[in-house]
CSV table of C-alpha atoms and ligand atoms in Angstrom, one decimal:
chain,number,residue,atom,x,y,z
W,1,UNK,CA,-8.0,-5.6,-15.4
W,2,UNK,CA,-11.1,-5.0,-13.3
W,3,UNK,CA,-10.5,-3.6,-9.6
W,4,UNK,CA,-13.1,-3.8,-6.8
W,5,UNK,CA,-13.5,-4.3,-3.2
W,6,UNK,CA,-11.8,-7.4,-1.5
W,7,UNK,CA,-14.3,-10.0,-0.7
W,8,UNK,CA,-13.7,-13.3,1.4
W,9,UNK,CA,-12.4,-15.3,-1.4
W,10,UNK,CA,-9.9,-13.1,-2.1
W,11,UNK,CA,-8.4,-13.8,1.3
W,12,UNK,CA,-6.0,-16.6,-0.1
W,13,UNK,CA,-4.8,-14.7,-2.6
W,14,UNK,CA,-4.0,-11.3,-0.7
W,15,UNK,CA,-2.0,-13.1,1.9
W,16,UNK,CA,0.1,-15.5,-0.8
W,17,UNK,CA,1.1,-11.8,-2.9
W,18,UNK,CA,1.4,-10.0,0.4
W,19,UNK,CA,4.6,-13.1,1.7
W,20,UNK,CA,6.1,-12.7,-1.8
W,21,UNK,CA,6.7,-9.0,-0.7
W,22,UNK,CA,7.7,-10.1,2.8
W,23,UNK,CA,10.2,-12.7,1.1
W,24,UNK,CA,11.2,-10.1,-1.4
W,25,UNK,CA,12.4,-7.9,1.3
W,26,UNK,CA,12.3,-5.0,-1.0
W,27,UNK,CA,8.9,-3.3,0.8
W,28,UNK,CA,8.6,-4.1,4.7
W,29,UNK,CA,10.2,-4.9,7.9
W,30,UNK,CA,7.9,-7.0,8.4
W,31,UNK,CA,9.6,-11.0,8.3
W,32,UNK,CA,6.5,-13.7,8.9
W,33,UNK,CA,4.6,-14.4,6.3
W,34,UNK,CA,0.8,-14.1,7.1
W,35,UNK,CA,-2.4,-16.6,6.7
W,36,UNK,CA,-5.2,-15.8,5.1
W,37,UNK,CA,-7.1,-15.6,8.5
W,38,UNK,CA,-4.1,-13.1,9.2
W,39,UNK,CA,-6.1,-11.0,6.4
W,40,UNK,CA,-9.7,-11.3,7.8
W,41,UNK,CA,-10.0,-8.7,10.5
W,42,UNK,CA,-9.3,-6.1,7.3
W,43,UNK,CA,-12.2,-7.1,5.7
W,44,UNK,CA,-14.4,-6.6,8.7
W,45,UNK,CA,-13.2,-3.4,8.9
W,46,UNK,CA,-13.5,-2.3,5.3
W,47,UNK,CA,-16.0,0.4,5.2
W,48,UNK,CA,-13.7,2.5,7.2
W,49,UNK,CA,-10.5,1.2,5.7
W,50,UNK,CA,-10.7,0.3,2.1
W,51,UNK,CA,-9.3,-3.0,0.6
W,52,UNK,CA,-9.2,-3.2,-3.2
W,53,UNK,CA,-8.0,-5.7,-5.7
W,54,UNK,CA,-7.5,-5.8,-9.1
W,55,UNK,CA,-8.3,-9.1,-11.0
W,56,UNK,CA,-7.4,-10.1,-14.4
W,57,UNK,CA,-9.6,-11.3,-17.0
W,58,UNK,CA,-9.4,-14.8,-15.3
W,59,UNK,CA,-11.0,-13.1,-12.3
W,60,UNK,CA,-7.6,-13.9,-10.5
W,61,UNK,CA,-6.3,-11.9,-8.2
W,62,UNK,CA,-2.9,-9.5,-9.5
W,63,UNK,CA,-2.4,-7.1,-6.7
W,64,UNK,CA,-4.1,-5.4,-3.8
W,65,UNK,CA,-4.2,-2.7,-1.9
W,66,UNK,CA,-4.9,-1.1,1.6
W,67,UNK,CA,-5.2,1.8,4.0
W,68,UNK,CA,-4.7,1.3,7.8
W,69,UNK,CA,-4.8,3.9,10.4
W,70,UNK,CA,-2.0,6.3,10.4
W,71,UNK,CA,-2.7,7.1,14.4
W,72,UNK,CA,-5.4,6.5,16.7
W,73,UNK,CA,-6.0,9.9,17.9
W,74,UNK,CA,-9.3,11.7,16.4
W,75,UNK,CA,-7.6,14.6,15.0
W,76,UNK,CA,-5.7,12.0,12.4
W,77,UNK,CA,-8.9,10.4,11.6
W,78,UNK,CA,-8.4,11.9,7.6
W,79,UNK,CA,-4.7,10.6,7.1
W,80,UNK,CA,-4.2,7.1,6.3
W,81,UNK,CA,-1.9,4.5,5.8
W,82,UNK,CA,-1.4,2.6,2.4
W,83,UNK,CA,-0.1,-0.5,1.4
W,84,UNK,CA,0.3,-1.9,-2.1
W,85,UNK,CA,1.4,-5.5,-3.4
W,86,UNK,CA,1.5,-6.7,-6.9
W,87,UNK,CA,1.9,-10.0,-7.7
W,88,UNK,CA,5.6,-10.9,-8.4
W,89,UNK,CA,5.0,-12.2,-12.4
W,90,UNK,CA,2.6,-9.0,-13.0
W,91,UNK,CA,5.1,-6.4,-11.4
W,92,UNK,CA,6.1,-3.7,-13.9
W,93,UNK,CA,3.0,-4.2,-16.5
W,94,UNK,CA,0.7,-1.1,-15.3
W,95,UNK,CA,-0.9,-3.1,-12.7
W,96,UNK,CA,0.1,-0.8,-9.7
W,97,UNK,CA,-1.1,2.8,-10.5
W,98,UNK,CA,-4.8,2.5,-11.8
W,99,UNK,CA,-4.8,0.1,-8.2
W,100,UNK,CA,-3.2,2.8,-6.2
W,101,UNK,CA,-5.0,5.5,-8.0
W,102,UNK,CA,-8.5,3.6,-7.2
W,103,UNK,CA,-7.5,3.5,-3.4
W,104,UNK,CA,-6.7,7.0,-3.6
W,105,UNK,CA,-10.4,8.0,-4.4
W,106,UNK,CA,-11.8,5.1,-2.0
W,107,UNK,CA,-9.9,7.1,1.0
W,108,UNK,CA,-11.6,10.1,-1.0
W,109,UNK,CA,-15.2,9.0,-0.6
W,110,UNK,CA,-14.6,7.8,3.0
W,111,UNK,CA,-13.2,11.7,4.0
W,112,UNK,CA,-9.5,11.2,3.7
W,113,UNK,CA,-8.1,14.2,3.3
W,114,UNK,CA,-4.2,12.5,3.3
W,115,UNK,CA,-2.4,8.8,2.3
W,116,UNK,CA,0.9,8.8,2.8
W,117,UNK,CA,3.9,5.5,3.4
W,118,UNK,CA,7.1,5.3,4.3
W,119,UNK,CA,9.7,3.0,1.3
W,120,UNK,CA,12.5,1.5,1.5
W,121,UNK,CA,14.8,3.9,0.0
W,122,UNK,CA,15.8,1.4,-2.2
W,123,UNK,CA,12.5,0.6,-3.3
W,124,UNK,CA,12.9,2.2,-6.6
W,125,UNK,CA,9.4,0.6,-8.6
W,126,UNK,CA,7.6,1.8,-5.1
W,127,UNK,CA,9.0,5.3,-5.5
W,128,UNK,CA,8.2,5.6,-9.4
W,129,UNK,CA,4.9,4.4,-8.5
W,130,UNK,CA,4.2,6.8,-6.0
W,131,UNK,CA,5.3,9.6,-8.0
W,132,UNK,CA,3.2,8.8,-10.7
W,133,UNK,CA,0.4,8.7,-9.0
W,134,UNK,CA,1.3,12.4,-7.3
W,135,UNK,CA,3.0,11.6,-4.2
W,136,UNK,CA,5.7,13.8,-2.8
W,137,UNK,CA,8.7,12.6,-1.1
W,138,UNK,CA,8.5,14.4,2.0
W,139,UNK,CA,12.2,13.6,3.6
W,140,UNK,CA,13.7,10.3,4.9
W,141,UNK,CA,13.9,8.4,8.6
W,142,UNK,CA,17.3,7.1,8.7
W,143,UNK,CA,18.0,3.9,11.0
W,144,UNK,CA,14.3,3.5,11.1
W,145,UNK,CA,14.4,-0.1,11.7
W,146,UNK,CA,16.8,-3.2,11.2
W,147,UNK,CA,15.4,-5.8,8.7
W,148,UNK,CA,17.5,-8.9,9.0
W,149,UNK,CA,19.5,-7.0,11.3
W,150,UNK,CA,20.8,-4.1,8.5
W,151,UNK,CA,19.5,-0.9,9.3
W,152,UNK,CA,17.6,0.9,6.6
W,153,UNK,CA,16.5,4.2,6.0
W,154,UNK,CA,12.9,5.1,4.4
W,155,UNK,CA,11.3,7.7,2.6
W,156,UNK,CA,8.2,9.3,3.5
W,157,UNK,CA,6.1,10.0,1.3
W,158,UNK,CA,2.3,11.7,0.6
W,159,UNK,CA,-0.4,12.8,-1.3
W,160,UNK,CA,-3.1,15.6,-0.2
W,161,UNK,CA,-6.5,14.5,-1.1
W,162,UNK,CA,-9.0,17.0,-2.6
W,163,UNK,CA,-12.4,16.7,-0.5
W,164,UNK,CA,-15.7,17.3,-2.4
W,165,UNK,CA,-14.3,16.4,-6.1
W,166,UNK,CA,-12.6,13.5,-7.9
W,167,UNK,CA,-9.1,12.7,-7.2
W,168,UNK,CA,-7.1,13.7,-10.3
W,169,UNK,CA,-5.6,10.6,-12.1
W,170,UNK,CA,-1.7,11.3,-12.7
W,171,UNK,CA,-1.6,7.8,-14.8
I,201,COA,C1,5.9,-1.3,-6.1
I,201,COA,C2,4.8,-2.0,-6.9
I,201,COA,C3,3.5,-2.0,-6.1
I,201,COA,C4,4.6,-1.2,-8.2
I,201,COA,O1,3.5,-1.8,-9.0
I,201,COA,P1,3.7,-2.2,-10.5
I,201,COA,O2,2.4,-2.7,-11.0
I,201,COA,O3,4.9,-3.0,-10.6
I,201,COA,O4,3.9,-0.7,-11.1
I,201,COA,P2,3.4,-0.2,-12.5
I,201,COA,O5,3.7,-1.2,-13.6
I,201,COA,O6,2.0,0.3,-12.4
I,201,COA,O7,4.4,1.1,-12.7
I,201,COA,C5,4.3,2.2,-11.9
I,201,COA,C6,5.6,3.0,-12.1
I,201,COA,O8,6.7,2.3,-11.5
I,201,COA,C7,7.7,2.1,-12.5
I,201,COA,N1,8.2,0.8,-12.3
I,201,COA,C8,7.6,-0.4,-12.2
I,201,COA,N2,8.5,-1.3,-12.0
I,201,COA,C9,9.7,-0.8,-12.0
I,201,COA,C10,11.0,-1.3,-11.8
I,201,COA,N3,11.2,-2.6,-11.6
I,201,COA,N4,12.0,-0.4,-11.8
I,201,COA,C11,11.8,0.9,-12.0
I,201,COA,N5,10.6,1.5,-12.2
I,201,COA,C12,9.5,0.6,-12.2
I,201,COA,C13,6.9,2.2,-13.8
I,201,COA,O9,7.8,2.6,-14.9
I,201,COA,C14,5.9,3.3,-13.5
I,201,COA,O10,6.5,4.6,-13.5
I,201,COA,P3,6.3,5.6,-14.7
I,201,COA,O11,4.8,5.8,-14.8
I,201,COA,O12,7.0,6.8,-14.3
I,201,COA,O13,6.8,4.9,-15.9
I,201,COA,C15,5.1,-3.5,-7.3
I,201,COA,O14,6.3,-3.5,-8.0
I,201,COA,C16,5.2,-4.4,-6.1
I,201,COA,O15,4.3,-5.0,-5.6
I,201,COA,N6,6.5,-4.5,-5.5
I,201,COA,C17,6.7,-5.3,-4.3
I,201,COA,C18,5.9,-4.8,-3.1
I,201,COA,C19,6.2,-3.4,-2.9
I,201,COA,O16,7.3,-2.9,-3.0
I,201,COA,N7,5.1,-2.6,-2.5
I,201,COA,C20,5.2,-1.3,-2.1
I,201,COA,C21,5.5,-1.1,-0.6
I,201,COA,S1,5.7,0.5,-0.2
């Protein structure tokens, strides 16, 4: 398993494992699947907002991750926004925490000082995977959105970031 920044290429492959997640239903409200050109404007913007993936011996594509903007206003500049997708026949085989942990020290080196998500409270792989990479489950949003009209609830969750040293790997 090698992981490194997204590149062009890769575009294809992001947006096919990030639908499986959308079909899934088990990670996002979100309900249209996307196009790789969906996935280009996140490359443009990738020195500010890190895009990794993690390639197998192959050099294909298992899982990637992101951080968006939590908030536009200046003082949230440090706290981001992660997302993580695994392919669906790699899921459960260590792929997702050496990825997450790398993001973690990407939004390091860039000056985050905070990633955080919100999961489905269902989500229990997304939870474990969180926690053992040091996140904290800060509390739960109830009703916080409907998802094929059901209402679900999410938990929050976070992760401080140390500034000035490595982030400590929990895996
Ligand atoms: C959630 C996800 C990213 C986790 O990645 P992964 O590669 O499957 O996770 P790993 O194999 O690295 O395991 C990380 C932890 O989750 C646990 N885990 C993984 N799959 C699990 C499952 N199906 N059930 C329970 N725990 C699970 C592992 O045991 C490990 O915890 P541990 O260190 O305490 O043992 C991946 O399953 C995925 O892409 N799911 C669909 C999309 C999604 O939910 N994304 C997150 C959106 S918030």
């Amino acid at each position: 398993m090698n992981i490194r920044p997204a590149q062009q290429a890769d575009l294809p492959a992001i947006a096919r494992i990030y639908n499986q997640g959308i079909e899934d239903r088990l990670a996002t409200f979100e309900t249209q699947p996307r196009l790789p050109s969906d996935i280009g404007p996140w490359l443009a913007r990738i020195d500010r907002y890190p895009l990794l993936v993690s390639v197998d011996a192959d050099q294909k594509v298992q899982a990637w991750a992101n951080v968006s903007a939590y908030r536009e206003r200046d003082c949230y500049a440090g706290v981001g926004e992660f997302s993580i997708y695994v392919e669906r026949s790699a899921r459960g085989q260590g792929v997702g925490a050496p990825l997450l942990h790398a993001l973690l020290q990407s939004a390091a080196d860039r000056g985050y000082w905070k990633l955080l998500s919100r999961i489905f409270t269902f989500n229990q792989p997304s939870r474990r995977l969180c926690s053992a990479c040091g996140f904290r489950e800060v509390g739960e949003y109830q009703r916080h959105a409907r998802l094929d009209g059901r209402w679900l609830d999410v938990v929050i969750v976070e992760r401080l970031i140390p500034q000035n040293q490595p982030v400590q790997s929990e895996v």
